[in-house]
Coordinates of C-alpha atoms and ligand atoms in Angstrom, one line a residue:
X1 CA 0.0 0.0 0.0
X2 CA 2.7 2.4 1.1
X3 CA 4.9 1.3 -1.8
X4 CA 2.1 2.0 -4.2
X5 CA 1.6 5.5 -2.9
X6 CA 5.3 6.1 -3.2
X7 CA 5.1 5.0 -6.8
X8 CA 2.4 7.5 -7.5
X9 CA 4.5 10.2 -5.9
X10 CA 7.4 9.2 -8.2
X11 CA 5.2 9.2 -11.3
X12 CA 3.6 12.5 -10.3
X13 CA 7.1 13.9 -9.7
X14 CA 8.3 12.7 -13.1
X15 CA 5.2 14.2 -14.8
X16 CA 6.0 17.5 -13.1
X17 CA 9.5 17.5 -14.3
X18 CA 8.4 16.7 -17.9
X19 CA 5.8 19.4 -17.7
X20 CA 8.4 22.0 -16.5
X21 CA 10.7 21.0 -19.4
X22 CA 8.0 21.3 -22.0
X23 CA 6.9 24.7 -20.6
X24 CA 10.4 25.9 -20.5
X25 CA 10.8 25.2 -24.2
X26 CA 8.6 28.2 -24.9
X27 CA 11.1 30.3 -23.1
X28 CA 14.2 29.2 -25.0
X29 CA 16.0 31.9 -26.9
X30 CA 15.1 31.6 -30.6
X31 CA 18.1 30.1 -32.2
X32 CA 17.1 30.3 -35.8
X33 CA 15.4 33.7 -35.9
X34 CA 17.2 34.2 -39.1
X35 CA 20.4 36.1 -39.3
X36 CA 22.1 37.1 -36.4
X37 CA 25.2 37.9 -34.4
X38 CA 23.6 40.7 -32.8
X39 CA 20.1 40.1 -33.9
X40 CA 20.3 36.7 -32.3
X41 CA 22.6 37.6 -29.5
X42 CA 21.3 40.9 -28.6
X43 CA 17.7 39.8 -28.7
X44 CA 18.1 36.2 -27.8
X45 CA 16.8 36.6 -24.3
X46 CA 14.2 39.1 -25.0
X47 CA 11.7 36.4 -24.2
X48 CA 8.3 37.8 -23.5
X49 CA 7.9 38.4 -19.9
X50 CA 4.9 38.9 -17.7
X51 CA 3.0 36.0 -19.2
X52 CA 1.4 35.2 -15.9
X53 CA -1.8 36.9 -15.0
X54 CA 0.1 38.8 -12.2
X55 CA 2.7 40.0 -14.7
X56 CA 0.0 41.1 -17.1
X57 CA -1.9 43.0 -14.4
X58 CA 1.2 44.6 -13.1
X59 CA 2.2 45.7 -16.5
X60 CA -1.2 47.3 -17.2
X61 CA -1.1 49.1 -13.9
X62 CA 2.4 50.4 -14.5
X63 CA 1.6 51.5 -18.0
X64 CA -1.6 53.2 -17.1
X65 CA 0.2 55.1 -14.3
X66 CA 2.6 56.7 -16.7
X67 CA 1.3 59.8 -18.6
X68 CA 2.8 60.3 -22.1
X69 CA 5.2 63.2 -22.4
X70 CA 3.9 66.5 -23.8
X71 CA 5.0 66.4 -27.4
X72 CA 4.4 70.0 -28.1
X73 CA 6.4 71.1 -25.1
X74 CA 9.3 68.8 -26.0
X75 CA 9.4 70.1 -29.6
X76 CA 10.0 73.7 -28.4
X77 CA 13.0 72.9 -26.1
X78 CA 16.2 74.8 -26.7
X79 CA 19.4 72.9 -27.5
X80 CA 20.7 73.1 -23.9
X81 CA 17.3 71.9 -22.7
X82 CA 17.4 69.0 -25.1
X83 CA 20.8 68.1 -23.8
X84 CA 19.6 68.2 -20.2
X85 CA 16.6 66.1 -21.2
X86 CA 18.8 63.3 -22.6
X87 CA 20.8 63.4 -19.4
X88 CA 17.5 62.9 -17.5
X89 CA 16.7 60.0 -19.7
X90 CA 20.1 58.4 -18.8
X91 CA 19.5 59.1 -15.2
X92 CA 16.0 57.6 -15.2
X93 CA 17.1 54.4 -16.8
X94 CA 20.1 54.2 -14.5
X95 CA 18.2 54.9 -11.3
X96 CA 15.7 52.1 -12.1
X97 CA 18.5 49.7 -12.9
X98 CA 20.2 50.6 -9.6
X99 CA 17.0 50.2 -7.6
X100 CA 15.7 46.9 -9.1
X101 CA 18.6 45.1 -10.7
X102 CA 21.9 46.4 -9.2
X103 CA 24.7 44.0 -10.1
X104 CA 22.6 42.0 -12.5
X105 CA 23.5 42.3 -16.2
X106 CA 20.4 44.1 -17.2
X107 CA 17.0 45.3 -15.9
X108 CA 13.5 44.0 -16.7
X109 CA 11.7 47.4 -16.3
X110 CA 8.2 45.9 -16.1
X111 CA 9.0 43.0 -13.9
X112 CA 11.4 45.2 -11.9
X113 CA 14.0 42.4 -11.6
X114 CA 17.4 41.6 -13.0
X115 CA 17.8 40.1 -16.4
X116 CA 20.7 38.3 -18.1
X117 CA 21.1 37.2 -21.7
X118 CA 22.9 34.0 -22.5
X119 CA 25.8 36.0 -24.1
X120 CA 26.9 36.9 -20.6
X121 CA 27.2 33.4 -19.3
X122 CA 25.6 32.8 -16.0
X123 CA 26.7 35.3 -13.4
X124 CA 26.0 38.7 -11.9
X125 CA 28.5 40.7 -13.9
X126 CA 26.9 44.1 -14.1
X127 CA 26.9 44.6 -17.9
X128 CA 24.8 47.7 -17.5
X129 CA 27.3 49.2 -15.0
X130 CA 30.3 48.7 -17.3
X131 CA 28.4 49.8 -20.4
X132 CA 27.2 53.0 -18.6
X133 CA 30.5 54.0 -16.9
X134 CA 31.9 56.2 -19.6
X135 CA 28.6 57.8 -20.5
X136 CA 28.0 58.7 -16.8
X137 CA 31.5 60.2 -16.8
X138 CA 30.9 62.2 -20.0
X139 CA 27.5 63.5 -18.8
X140 CA 29.1 64.5 -15.5
X141 CA 26.8 62.4 -13.5
X142 CA 29.6 62.2 -10.9
X143 CA 27.8 60.6 -8.0
X144 CA 26.4 57.9 -10.3
X145 CA 29.9 57.4 -11.8
X146 CA 31.5 57.0 -8.4
X147 CA 29.0 54.4 -7.3
X148 CA 29.5 52.5 -10.6
X149 CA 33.3 52.7 -10.3
X150 CA 33.1 51.3 -6.7
X151 CA 31.0 48.4 -7.9
X152 CA 33.5 47.6 -10.6
X153 CA 36.5 47.8 -8.2
X154 CA 34.9 45.6 -5.6
X155 CA 32.6 43.2 -7.5
X156 CA 33.5 42.8 -11.1
X157 CA 34.8 39.3 -11.5
X158 CA 34.3 36.7 -14.2
X159 CA 36.2 33.9 -12.6
X160 CA 33.0 32.4 -11.1
X161 CA 30.9 32.7 -14.2
X162 CA 29.2 29.5 -15.2
X163 CA 28.1 28.7 -18.7
X164 CA 29.5 30.2 -21.8
X165 CA 30.5 33.8 -22.5
X166 CA 30.3 35.4 -25.9
X167 CA 33.9 36.5 -26.8
X168 CA 32.6 39.3 -29.0
X169 CA 30.1 40.7 -26.7
X170 CA 32.4 40.4 -23.7
X171 CA 35.1 42.2 -25.6
X172 CA 33.0 45.1 -27.0
X173 CA 31.0 45.7 -23.8
X174 CA 33.3 44.8 -20.9
X175 CA 36.8 45.2 -22.2
X176 CA 35.7 48.1 -24.3
X177 CA 33.8 49.8 -21.5
X178 CA 36.7 49.4 -19.0
X179 CA 39.4 50.6 -21.4
X180 CA 37.3 53.6 -22.3
X181 CA 36.8 54.4 -18.7
X182 CA 40.6 54.2 -18.3
X183 CA 41.1 56.3 -21.4
X184 CA 38.9 59.1 -20.0
X185 CA 40.1 59.0 -16.3
X186 CA 43.6 57.4 -16.2
X187 CA 42.3 55.2 -13.4
X188 CA 44.5 52.1 -13.6
X189 CA 42.0 50.0 -11.7
X190 CA 40.1 49.7 -15.0
X191 CA 43.2 48.2 -16.8
X192 CA 43.5 45.5 -14.2
X193 CA 39.9 44.6 -14.6
X194 CA 40.1 44.6 -18.4
X195 CA 43.2 42.4 -18.4
X196 CA 41.6 39.9 -16.1
X197 CA 38.6 39.6 -18.5
X198 CA 40.7 39.4 -21.6
X199 CA 42.7 36.6 -20.0
X200 CA 39.5 34.7 -19.5
X201 CA 38.8 35.0 -23.3
X202 CA 42.2 33.8 -24.5
X203 CA 41.4 30.1 -24.8
X204 CA 39.1 31.0 -27.7
X205 CA 42.2 31.7 -29.8
X206 CA 43.6 28.2 -29.5
X207 CA 42.5 27.0 -32.9
X208 CA 44.6 25.7 -35.8
X209 CA 44.2 29.0 -37.7
X210 CA 44.2 31.5 -34.8
X211 CA 40.7 32.6 -35.8
X212 CA 38.9 32.5 -32.4
X213 CA 35.9 30.6 -31.4
X214 CA 32.7 32.5 -30.4
X215 CA 32.1 31.1 -26.9
X216 CA 34.3 30.5 -23.9
X217 CA 33.5 28.3 -21.0
X218 CA 35.2 30.1 -18.1
X219 CA 35.3 27.2 -15.7
X220 CA 36.5 24.6 -18.1
X221 CA 38.8 27.0 -20.1
X222 CA 37.4 25.6 -23.3
X223 CA 35.9 27.3 -26.3
X224 CA 33.5 26.4 -29.1
X225 CA 31.3 28.0 -31.8
X226 CA 27.6 28.7 -32.0
X227 CA 25.9 25.5 -33.1
X228 CA 23.8 27.3 -35.6
X229 CA 26.7 28.9 -37.5
X230 CA 27.4 27.2 -40.8
X231 CA 29.0 23.9 -39.8
X232 CA 31.0 25.1 -36.8
X233 CA 32.2 28.4 -38.4
X234 CA 33.3 31.6 -36.6
X235 CA 31.5 34.8 -37.5
X236 CA 33.1 37.6 -39.4
X237 CA 31.6 40.5 -37.3
X238 CA 32.6 38.7 -34.1
X239 CA 36.3 37.7 -34.7
X240 CA 36.7 40.8 -36.9
X241 CA 35.8 43.2 -34.0
X242 CA 38.5 42.6 -31.5
X243 CA 41.3 44.7 -32.8
X244 CA 40.7 48.0 -31.2
X245 CA 40.3 46.6 -27.7
X246 CA 43.1 44.1 -27.9
X247 CA 45.6 46.5 -29.3
X248 CA 44.8 49.2 -26.8
X249 CA 45.0 46.6 -24.0
X250 CA 48.4 45.6 -25.2
X251 CA 49.5 49.2 -25.2
X252 CA 48.3 49.9 -21.6
X253 CA 49.5 46.6 -20.1
X254 CA 52.7 46.6 -22.1
X255 CA 52.0 43.0 -22.9
X256 CA 52.0 42.0 -26.5
X257 CA 50.0 38.8 -26.2
X258 CA 46.6 40.5 -27.0
X259 CA 47.8 42.4 -30.0
X260 CA 49.5 39.3 -31.3
X261 CA 46.2 37.5 -31.2
X262 CA 44.4 40.1 -33.3
X263 CA 47.4 40.5 -35.6
X264 CA 47.1 36.8 -36.5
X265 CA 43.4 37.2 -37.3
X266 CA 44.3 40.1 -39.6
X267 CA 47.0 38.0 -41.3
X268 CA 44.6 35.1 -42.0
X269 CA 41.9 37.4 -43.4
X270 CA 44.3 39.3 -45.5
X271 CA 45.8 36.1 -47.1
X272 CA 42.4 34.5 -47.9
X273 CA 40.9 34.5 -51.3
X274 CA 37.8 36.8 -51.3
X275 CA 35.1 35.7 -53.8
X276 CA 34.4 38.8 -55.9
X277 CA 36.3 40.8 -53.3
X278 CA 33.5 40.1 -50.7
X279 CA 34.0 38.7 -47.2
X280 CA 31.5 35.9 -46.4
X281 CA 30.1 36.0 -42.9
X282 CA 31.3 32.5 -41.9
X283 CA 34.8 31.2 -41.6
X284 CA 35.8 27.8 -40.3
X285 CA 38.5 28.3 -37.6
X286 CA 39.8 24.7 -38.0
X287 CA 40.2 24.6 -41.8
X288 CA 40.5 28.4 -42.6
X289 CA 37.8 27.9 -45.3
X290 CA 34.8 30.1 -45.8
X291 CA 31.4 28.7 -44.8
X292 CA 28.1 29.6 -46.3
X293 CA 28.3 32.4 -48.8
X294 CA 26.3 35.0 -46.9
X295 CA 27.5 38.6 -47.2
X296 CA 26.0 41.4 -45.2
X297 CA 26.8 44.8 -43.8
X298 CA 24.0 44.0 -41.2
X299 CA 24.1 41.3 -38.6
X300 CA 27.1 38.9 -38.9
X301 CA 29.2 41.2 -41.0
X302 CA 28.8 44.8 -39.8
X303 CA 31.5 45.8 -37.3
X304 CA 34.3 43.9 -39.2
X305 CA 34.2 46.6 -41.8
X306 CA 33.9 49.3 -39.1
X307 CA 37.0 48.0 -37.3
X308 CA 39.2 48.0 -40.4
X309 CA 38.5 51.8 -40.9
X310 CA 38.9 52.5 -37.2
X311 CA 42.1 50.5 -36.9
X312 CA 43.5 52.8 -39.5
X313 CA 42.2 55.9 -37.6
X314 CA 43.3 54.9 -34.1
X315 CA 46.8 54.3 -35.4
X316 CA 46.8 57.9 -36.6
X317 CA 46.5 56.6 -40.2
X318 CA 49.7 54.5 -39.9
X319 CA 48.0 51.1 -40.2
X320 CA 47.8 51.4 -44.0
X321 CA 47.1 47.7 -44.4
X322 CA 43.8 48.1 -42.5
X323 CA 42.9 51.0 -44.8
X324 CA 43.7 49.0 -47.9
X325 CA 41.6 46.1 -46.8
X326 CA 38.8 48.5 -45.9
X327 CA 38.9 50.2 -49.2
X328 CA 38.8 46.9 -51.1
X329 CA 36.0 45.5 -49.0
X330 CA 33.7 48.5 -49.2
X331 CA 34.3 49.0 -52.9
X332 CA 33.2 45.3 -53.5
X333 CA 30.2 45.8 -51.2
X334 CA 29.1 48.9 -53.1
X335 CA 29.5 47.2 -56.5
X336 CA 27.5 44.1 -55.5
X337 CA 25.1 45.1 -52.8
X338 CA 24.1 48.7 -53.2
X339 CA 20.6 49.2 -54.7
X340 CA 18.0 51.9 -55.2
X341 CA 14.4 51.4 -54.6
X342 CA 12.0 51.4 -57.5
X343 CA 9.5 53.8 -55.9
X344 CA 11.6 56.7 -54.7
X345 CA 15.2 55.8 -55.5
X346 CA 16.1 55.3 -51.8
X347 CA 19.6 53.9 -51.6
X348 CA 20.1 50.7 -49.5
X349 CA 22.4 47.8 -48.9
X350 CA 20.9 44.4 -49.6
X351 CA 22.3 41.0 -48.5
X352 CA 23.7 38.2 -50.6
X353 CA 22.9 34.6 -49.9
X354 CA 24.7 32.4 -52.3
X355 CA 23.9 33.9 -55.7
X356 CA 20.5 35.3 -54.4
X357 CA 20.1 38.9 -53.4
X358 CA 17.8 39.5 -50.4
X359 CA 16.5 43.1 -50.6
X360 CA 16.5 43.6 -46.8
X361 CA 18.4 46.1 -44.7
X362 CA 18.8 45.7 -40.9
X363 CA 18.5 48.5 -38.4
X364 CA 22.1 47.3 -37.5
X365 CA 23.2 47.9 -41.1
X366 CA 22.4 51.6 -40.7
X367 CA 25.7 51.9 -38.9
X368 CA 27.3 52.2 -42.3
X369 CA 26.0 55.8 -42.4
X370 CA 28.4 56.7 -39.5
X371 CA 31.2 54.6 -41.0
X372 CA 31.1 56.3 -44.4
X373 CA 30.7 59.7 -42.9
X374 CA 33.8 59.1 -40.7
X375 CA 35.7 57.7 -43.7
X376 CA 34.7 60.8 -45.7
X377 CA 36.1 63.1 -43.1
X378 CA 39.4 61.3 -43.0
X379 CA 39.9 60.4 -46.7
X380 CA 43.1 61.6 -48.3
X381 CA 41.6 61.4 -51.7
X382 CA 39.0 64.2 -52.2
X383 CA 37.0 62.3 -54.8
X384 CA 36.5 59.4 -52.5
X385 CA 35.8 61.7 -49.7
X386 CA 32.8 63.3 -51.5
X387 CA 31.7 60.0 -52.9
X388 CA 31.4 58.4 -49.5
X389 CA 29.8 61.5 -48.0
X390 CA 27.1 61.2 -50.6
X391 CA 26.7 57.5 -49.8
X392 CA 26.4 58.3 -46.1
X393 CA 23.8 61.0 -46.7
X394 CA 21.7 58.9 -49.0
X395 CA 21.7 55.9 -46.7
X396 CA 20.9 58.2 -43.7
X397 CA 17.9 59.3 -45.5
X398 CA 16.8 55.7 -46.2
X399 CA 17.2 54.8 -42.5
X400 CA 15.2 58.0 -41.6
X401 CA 12.4 56.8 -44.0
X402 CA 12.4 53.5 -42.1
X403 CA 11.7 55.5 -38.9
X404 CA 9.0 57.9 -40.2
X405 CA 7.0 55.3 -42.0
X406 CA 6.0 53.7 -38.7
X407 CA 3.3 54.8 -36.2
X408 CA 5.7 55.1 -33.4
X409 CA 8.3 57.0 -35.5
X410 CA 10.9 54.4 -34.5
X411 CA 12.4 52.2 -37.1
X412 CA 12.0 48.4 -37.2
X413 CA 14.6 45.7 -36.8
X414 CA 14.7 45.1 -40.5
X415 CA 13.1 46.7 -43.5
X416 CA 12.6 45.5 -47.0
X417 CA 12.3 46.7 -50.6
X418 CA 10.0 45.0 -53.0
X419 CA 7.6 46.1 -55.7
X420 CA 5.0 46.9 -53.0
X421 CA 7.2 47.8 -50.1
X422 CA 9.8 50.4 -49.5
X423 CA 11.8 50.7 -46.3
X424 CA 9.1 48.9 -44.2
X425 CA 9.2 45.7 -42.3
X426 CA 7.1 43.0 -43.9
X427 CA 7.6 40.0 -41.5
X428 CA 5.9 40.2 -38.1
X429 CA 9.2 39.0 -36.6
X430 CA 11.1 42.0 -38.0
X431 CA 8.9 44.8 -36.5
X432 CA 10.5 45.1 -33.1
X433 CA 12.8 47.8 -31.7
X434 CA 15.2 47.0 -28.8
X435 CA 16.6 50.4 -28.0
X436 CA 19.3 50.1 -30.7
X437 CA 21.6 53.0 -31.5
X438 CA 22.8 52.6 -35.1
X439 CA 20.4 55.0 -36.9
X440 CA 21.0 57.7 -34.3
X441 CA 24.7 57.0 -34.4
X442 CA 24.8 57.6 -38.2
X443 CA 23.0 61.0 -37.8
X444 CA 25.4 61.9 -35.0
X445 CA 28.4 61.5 -37.3
X446 CA 26.7 63.4 -40.1
X447 CA 25.8 66.2 -37.7
X448 CA 29.4 66.5 -36.5
X449 CA 30.8 66.2 -40.0
X450 CA 28.4 68.3 -42.1
X451 CA 26.9 70.6 -39.5
X452 CA 23.5 70.1 -41.2
X453 CA 20.9 70.8 -38.6
X454 CA 18.5 68.3 -40.1
X455 CA 20.5 65.5 -38.5
X456 CA 20.2 67.0 -35.1
X457 CA 16.4 67.3 -35.6
X458 CA 16.1 63.7 -36.6
X459 CA 18.0 62.7 -33.5
X460 CA 15.7 64.7 -31.3
X461 CA 12.6 63.3 -33.0
X462 CA 13.9 59.8 -32.4
X463 CA 14.6 60.6 -28.7
X464 CA 11.1 61.9 -28.2
X465 CA 9.7 58.8 -29.9
X466 CA 11.8 56.6 -27.5
X467 CA 10.6 58.6 -24.5
X468 CA 7.0 58.3 -25.7
X469 CA 6.9 54.6 -26.5
X470 CA 9.8 52.9 -24.7
X471 CA 9.7 54.5 -21.3
X472 CA 7.8 52.6 -18.6
X473 CA 7.6 53.5 -14.9
X474 CA 10.4 51.1 -14.2
X475 CA 12.9 52.1 -16.9
X476 CA 13.2 51.9 -20.7
X477 CA 12.0 48.9 -22.6
X478 CA 12.1 47.6 -26.2
X479 CA 8.8 47.3 -28.0
X480 CA 7.5 44.4 -30.1
X481 CA 5.9 46.3 -33.0
X482 CA 7.0 49.8 -34.1
X483 CA 3.9 50.0 -36.4
X484 CA 1.5 50.2 -33.5
X485 CA 1.2 53.0 -30.9
X486 CA -0.6 50.6 -28.6
X487 CA 2.8 49.3 -27.7
X488 CA 3.7 46.0 -26.2
X489 CA 6.9 46.2 -24.2
X490 CA 9.5 43.4 -24.3
X491 CA 10.5 44.1 -20.7
X492 CA 14.3 44.4 -21.3
X493 CA 16.4 47.5 -20.8
X494 CA 19.4 46.6 -22.9
X495 CA 22.8 47.6 -21.5
X496 CA 23.7 49.2 -24.8
X497 CA 21.1 51.9 -24.5
X498 CA 23.5 53.4 -21.9
X499 CA 26.7 52.8 -23.8
X500 CA 25.4 53.9 -27.2
X501 CA 21.9 55.3 -27.6
X502 CA 22.0 57.8 -24.8
X503 CA 25.7 58.7 -25.4
X504 CA 25.3 59.5 -29.1
X505 CA 22.1 61.5 -28.3
X506 CA 23.9 63.5 -25.6
X507 CA 26.8 64.2 -27.9
X508 CA 24.5 65.4 -30.6
X509 CA 23.4 68.2 -28.3
X510 CA 26.9 68.9 -26.9
X511 CA 29.8 71.0 -28.2
X512 CA 32.2 69.3 -30.6
X513 CA 34.9 69.6 -28.0
X514 CA 33.1 66.9 -26.0
X515 CA 34.8 63.8 -27.4
X516 CA 36.2 65.3 -30.6
X517 CA 36.3 62.8 -33.5
X518 CA 40.0 63.6 -34.3
X519 CA 41.1 62.6 -30.9
X520 CA 38.8 59.7 -30.0
X521 CA 37.6 56.6 -31.9
X522 CA 34.5 54.8 -30.7
X523 CA 34.5 51.0 -30.5
X524 CA 31.4 49.3 -31.8
X525 CA 29.7 49.6 -28.4
X526 CA 30.3 53.4 -28.6
X527 CA 33.1 53.3 -26.0
X528 CA 35.7 56.0 -27.0
X529 CA 39.4 55.2 -27.1
X530 CA 42.1 57.8 -27.6
X531 CA 43.8 58.0 -31.0
X532 CA 47.3 56.6 -31.3
X533 CA 47.2 54.5 -28.2
X534 CA 47.3 51.2 -30.0
X535 CA 50.0 48.6 -29.7
X536 CA 51.4 49.2 -33.1
X537 CA 50.7 52.9 -33.2
X538 CA 54.4 53.9 -33.4
X539 CA 55.2 51.5 -36.2
X540 CA 54.3 51.7 -39.8
X541 CA 52.9 48.4 -41.1
Ligands
NAG601 C1 45.3 61.4 -18.4 O1 46.6 61.4 -18.8 C2 46.9 62.1 -20.0 C3 48.3 61.9 -20.4 O2 49.2 62.1 -19.3 C4 46.5 63.6 -19.8 O3 46.7 64.3 -20.9 C5 45.0 63.7 -19.3 O4 44.6 65.0 -19.1 C6 44.7 62.8 -18.1 N1 43.3 62.8 -17.9 C7 42.8 62.9 -16.7 C8 41.3 62.9 -16.6 O5 43.4 63.1 -15.7
NAG602 C1 52.2 44.7 -34.0 O1 51.9 44.0 -35.2 C2 52.7 42.9 -35.5 C3 52.3 42.4 -36.8 O2 52.3 43.4 -37.8 C4 52.7 41.9 -34.4 O3 53.6 40.8 -34.7 C5 53.0 42.5 -33.1 O4 52.9 41.6 -32.1 C6 52.1 43.7 -32.8 N1 52.2 44.2 -31.5 C7 53.3 45.0 -31.0 C8 53.1 45.4 -29.6 O5 54.2 45.3 -31.7
NAG603 C1 -3.9 47.3 -27.0 O1 -3.3 46.0 -26.9 C2 -3.9 45.1 -26.0 C3 -3.2 43.8 -26.0 O2 -1.8 44.0 -26.0 C4 -5.4 44.9 -26.2 O3 -5.9 44.2 -25.1 C5 -6.1 46.3 -26.2 O4 -7.4 46.2 -26.5 C6 -5.4 47.2 -27.2 N1 -6.0 48.5 -27.1 C7 -6.4 49.2 -28.2 C8 -7.0 50.6 -28.0 O5 -6.4 48.7 -29.3
NAG604 C1 51.4 53.0 -26.6 O1 51.0 54.0 -27.4 C2 51.8 55.2 -27.3 C3 51.3 56.3 -28.2 O2 51.3 55.9 -29.5 C4 53.3 54.8 -27.8 O3 54.1 55.9 -27.6 C5 53.8 53.7 -26.9 O4 55.0 53.3 -27.3 C6 52.8 52.5 -26.9 N1 53.3 51.5 -25.9 C7 53.3 50.2 -26.2 C8 53.8 49.4 -25.1 O5 52.9 49.7 -27.2

């Protein structure tokens, strides 16, 4: 009798475990949501929250309690007032993170709890704090900066992190954020922290080619690639966006090991045969052979191109190999992937999958606006300079169209060009906005470089739209559909909103002497590094 009851308990227990497993499947990050270093990675854990009745009720309560900002009043603010307003946005997001999620990687503003995406492994590593450090400093939020600095000095430690860390994300957010804080303050505590984290990543480089793997298991000191990436390949935008941080780290630690790792990556890429001059997004680190022939300036490709240009700039234009590779790469991209829409001749970059062209541009791909503007400002050849400025301005306009053709006046994750569609999202899954910076970033560069007030206005309109639709009582949140003003919040306040979106907005309304572009180079997470302080700066390649 007793035995039988025990058996029932066991069966019931097993049933419970199976049920939990099945339910948890719905909460898994979507692995094949299409294309995606950052699409995938940066949205992977944007799982819908508040599915429970309580969560739903809480959300309605919070959202009702928050009056929308007065659009007319915002439109008439002076420049100094706009700048102060952006600073207030920063402080609002920061205060909520501090209250509800201090030490966690990110904040869930509706649930008012901590949040961590899988890219950060499994630990309380304060991604938001490290990403926000330099912005707090630049905005002169000194009390907040000091609190952040103290947390870093006492608590930042990856040695207990379980699970797997993304090499790319850890590099651009953590190493980048810490080095930038050092570059701005000369506080050497940040160097020690950055070095410790870089050392955790080094096992990723133990491959036959020296091309690093994407993920590191901190406890086991092993590395591997994403299982969805073209037969075990490494991803161009990931292994191609390490140079600025690793070179600068070698300079400030006076230890060549980091710059040697990225010099090797450069060497491999330089020596490879590029089909039609293009760099496919996948490269196998064991064989040194390209994987699937997918080419994109959006997710999976993007910051590789950016880092070639910026390696040249940060070396004070001495790293001519980087500039040559950059020139060849963007010339091939322009030839094969630049199109104009049928309807209004909007210029856009498409993607190439095998021999097929997909007429889609990611929000991420709008970063090319800033890249071409920065190139134009620094070009030695006047013809190329005006050519790339034109490209930057045309593409800035296209990205702007993707914003103003929505009900929220915020652009979607990806927009497409067909006979019936122009710069709008078609798929439901491409209509979201997760507080990304790239479009604002492009307008920031164009504002600095051309002085055309239009770009500053566009930035302000985007800031007001973010304030109107992404702000909740508990912080800023992404939204699921930019085409509806009845917004559904995704309940994640991404760490990069502090590193990038708020920083670029603030700089747009600041004097040029705040982070001048001839003295600072932004990494791809908008962390500024001083020009010339790279390991090879004093040497001509
Ligand atoms: C950091 O050091 C550099 C070089 O010595 C100096 O020019 C700069 O003003 C210092 N910055 C701060 C914030 O102390
Ligand atoms: C500089 O670049 C070369 C390759 O061009 C590399 O071998 C070297 O380790 C790099 N770092 C330093 C500190 O010189
Ligand atoms: C807004 O969306 C919610 C579901 O997310 C729905 O219940 C509600 O009716 C919508 N409101 C309006 C005015 O459409
Ligand atoms: C770091 O960069 C500075 C400025 O270019 C240079 O003078 C110095 O030699 C570099 N130090 C190392 C160790 O690479």
